[in-house]
Amino acid sequence: MIERLVRSPVGLVSLAFLLGLCLLAAFAPWLAPNDPMELSLADRFAGRSAKYPLGADHLGRCVLSRLLWGARPSLGAAALVGALTAVLGFVIGATAGYARGRIDEALMRTVDFVLAFPTLLFAFAIVGFLGPGLDNAVIAIVAVHWAHHARTVRALTLTVGMQEYISAARLLALRSIAVLLRHMLPNVAPVVVVVTTLDAGWILLQLSAFSFLGLGVQAPTPEWGMMVFEARTHFRTNPTLMIYPGTAIFATVVALNLLGDALSGASEEVAQSQA
Amino acid sequence: MRQVTRRLILAPLILWATSTLSFLLLSLAPGGLESSLLHGLGLQPTPETIASLRSQFGLDRPLLERYGEWLVSALRLEFGRSYITGEPIGADFARLMPATVELAAAALALSLAVSIPVGMVAGMRVGGSLDLASRLLAIGVTALPGFWLGYLLMYGFSVWLDLLPLSGRGSWAHLVLPAVTLAAGQTALFARLLRNSVVGELRQPYVRFARARGLRRRHLFGRHVLRNAGLPLWSALGVAVGGLLSGAVVVETVFAWPGMGRYFLSAILTRDLPVVQAYVCCVAAIVVATNLIADIVHAALDPRIVTQAAP
């Protein structure tokens, strides 16, 4: 799959962009020219300068530093949500597909119930009951999103479960957990990776919307959605304050979606060549 | 009709489960009333005020009694009282509902008006300039944060060009920007869906036969292809209504549109749990109803669904 991805220039560029972004986020403490939280009322709305490469915001905080630091909660939370949904979706989907019968029925009716709702509103409501905050926003998005993954994984598990080596493993009286992890997981994992990548952009958008609405990251922590929120009252006079964080979200989501497309294209090619 | 019958049986079940779940969440949420006082009214809760408020909202009575009362009031669309204002929630909903319906309906109409011709033409000429352009646009639009798009449009059309009002609700001009913002993502989705469906439909034998028969293009596309290719749109409509209601929370906040979404958001921020609970049930009812209607229309338009056995 990786060799095929390398042959897709769009996927490769997206991957490079995202890796670069992760590096920027990881090294934010060393790269940022200023403290992202430091107020300097004398420098309110300062233009671009050597001290503030992208200017300063309404409280005189360095925009570039806030963008770099802001990448951490944005990317970190999105990665966390992606990983948690993938794991939860795999565990529940694979259990349902492998166990079949009543367990399958019960789990899939739960999935139907969760999917019957508009995802985002349901997530808002969960934050409503738990209270605003990034941790609760992560819980809420995972709580509504795992069902999509579970359904995909279950369908896949049903197909893989018909293969002879799974019957062989069952005949050898291997424990279910061992069959699932040793034999099922390696076959399901590539699809889970593709689906998770395709989802990651959506997740990042939802998280930024949560922060924008005041339901996710709380001020004064820098985060991209939060930065758009803080810039909103000044956008008539200082539109650039909003352009920077918005562009950051937009570019990251485009890169994630393109990478997801390239990955799913590559995995389809692999599937076809194996068939 | 088995699919539709199944849905008909399932619908009240889903609504009952939702109302029960949201009732339990409200009753079990940690310190709901206390944090509502603190965040919403800025009061420092003392044991006395909490005790008096708990009895005022009937929270000191047994759980089962409150549950029965909640179910009855939800059926009557009353939904109890807000922690913050003390007003009946059903009345607030009735007051705010028209604004949200207006916004969502305008967005839905706009997205259908744009996506149907675009999706058709893109599907007829695969690889053509419109197909490529709409594909690029879809990649862009689906990656745009809705709130950011709202401000960009606001800056372009209200501040820079000074053509449309900045925010609020009033004339038709007020509706334009919020509706466009809300419609953007949905339009891209519909157009791609229809395009792929048209591509699939054009491979069908009946299209080749109609062409061989010398049927005119307009007739072929207008009467036959669009009718079949449009079917997936019906199924997408149920999901779309949920998406529009979710999007409305963001769009109403950006454009200061006085609707349900903004009311819901302020209830979340002030931890006004009865309002959150009522909103969840209302939305569930709307979504279940739209899905049901979409299914029935779909079955009426596509006889294959009726004859096929449900899985």
CSV table of N, CA and C in Angstrom, one decimal, chain A residues 98 100 156-171 179 183-184 187:
chain,number,residue,atom,x,y,z
A,98,TYR,N,-17.8,-11.1,14.7
A,98,TYR,CA,-17.1,-12.4,15.0
A,98,TYR,C,-18.1,-13.3,15.8
A,100,ARG,N,-21.4,-12.9,16.1
A,100,ARG,CA,-22.7,-13.1,15.4
A,100,ARG,C,-23.9,-13.3,16.4
A,156,LEU,N,-16.7,-5.9,7.4
A,156,LEU,CA,-15.4,-6.5,7.0
A,156,LEU,C,-15.1,-7.8,7.7
A,157,THR,N,-15.4,-7.8,9.0
A,157,THR,CA,-15.2,-9.0,9.8
A,157,THR,C,-16.0,-10.2,9.3
A,158,LEU,N,-17.2,-9.8,8.9
A,158,LEU,CA,-18.1,-10.9,8.4
A,158,LEU,C,-17.4,-11.6,7.2
A,159,THR,N,-16.9,-10.7,6.3
A,159,THR,CA,-16.2,-11.3,5.1
A,159,THR,C,-15.0,-12.1,5.4
A,160,VAL,N,-14.1,-11.4,6.3
A,160,VAL,CA,-12.9,-12.1,6.6
A,160,VAL,C,-13.2,-13.4,7.4
A,161,GLY,N,-14.2,-13.3,8.2
A,161,GLY,CA,-14.6,-14.5,9.0
A,161,GLY,C,-14.9,-15.7,8.2
A,162,MET,N,-15.3,-15.5,6.9
A,162,MET,CA,-15.6,-16.7,6.1
A,162,MET,C,-14.3,-17.4,5.6
A,163,GLN,N,-13.2,-16.7,5.7
A,163,GLN,CA,-12.0,-17.3,5.1
A,163,GLN,C,-11.6,-18.6,5.9
A,164,GLU,N,-10.9,-19.4,5.2
A,164,GLU,CA,-10.6,-20.7,5.7
A,164,GLU,C,-9.7,-20.6,7.0
A,165,TYR,N,-8.7,-19.6,6.9
A,165,TYR,CA,-7.8,-19.6,8.0
A,165,TYR,C,-8.4,-19.2,9.3
A,166,ILE,N,-9.6,-18.5,9.2
A,166,ILE,CA,-10.3,-18.2,10.5
A,166,ILE,C,-11.0,-19.5,11.0
A,167,SER,N,-11.6,-20.2,10.1
A,167,SER,CA,-12.2,-21.5,10.5
A,167,SER,C,-11.1,-22.4,11.1
A,168,ALA,N,-9.9,-22.4,10.5
A,168,ALA,CA,-8.8,-23.2,11.0
A,168,ALA,C,-8.5,-22.8,12.4
A,169,ALA,N,-8.4,-21.5,12.6
A,169,ALA,CA,-8.0,-21.0,13.9
A,169,ALA,C,-9.0,-21.4,14.9
A,170,ARG,N,-10.3,-21.3,14.5
A,170,ARG,CA,-11.4,-21.7,15.4
A,170,ARG,C,-11.3,-23.2,15.8
A,171,LEU,N,-11.0,-24.0,14.7
A,171,LEU,CA,-10.9,-25.5,14.9
A,171,LEU,C,-9.8,-25.8,15.9
A,179,VAL,N,-7.8,-15.0,18.2
A,179,VAL,CA,-8.2,-15.0,16.8
A,179,VAL,C,-8.4,-13.6,16.3
A,183,HIS,N,-5.3,-12.7,14.0
A,183,HIS,CA,-5.7,-13.0,12.6
A,183,HIS,C,-6.7,-12.1,12.0
A,184,MET,N,-7.6,-11.5,12.8
A,184,MET,CA,-8.6,-10.6,12.2
A,184,MET,C,-7.9,-9.2,12.0
A,187,ASN,N,-5.9,-8.1,9.0
A,187,ASN,CA,-6.7,-8.0,7.8
A,187,ASN,C,-7.6,-6.8,7.7
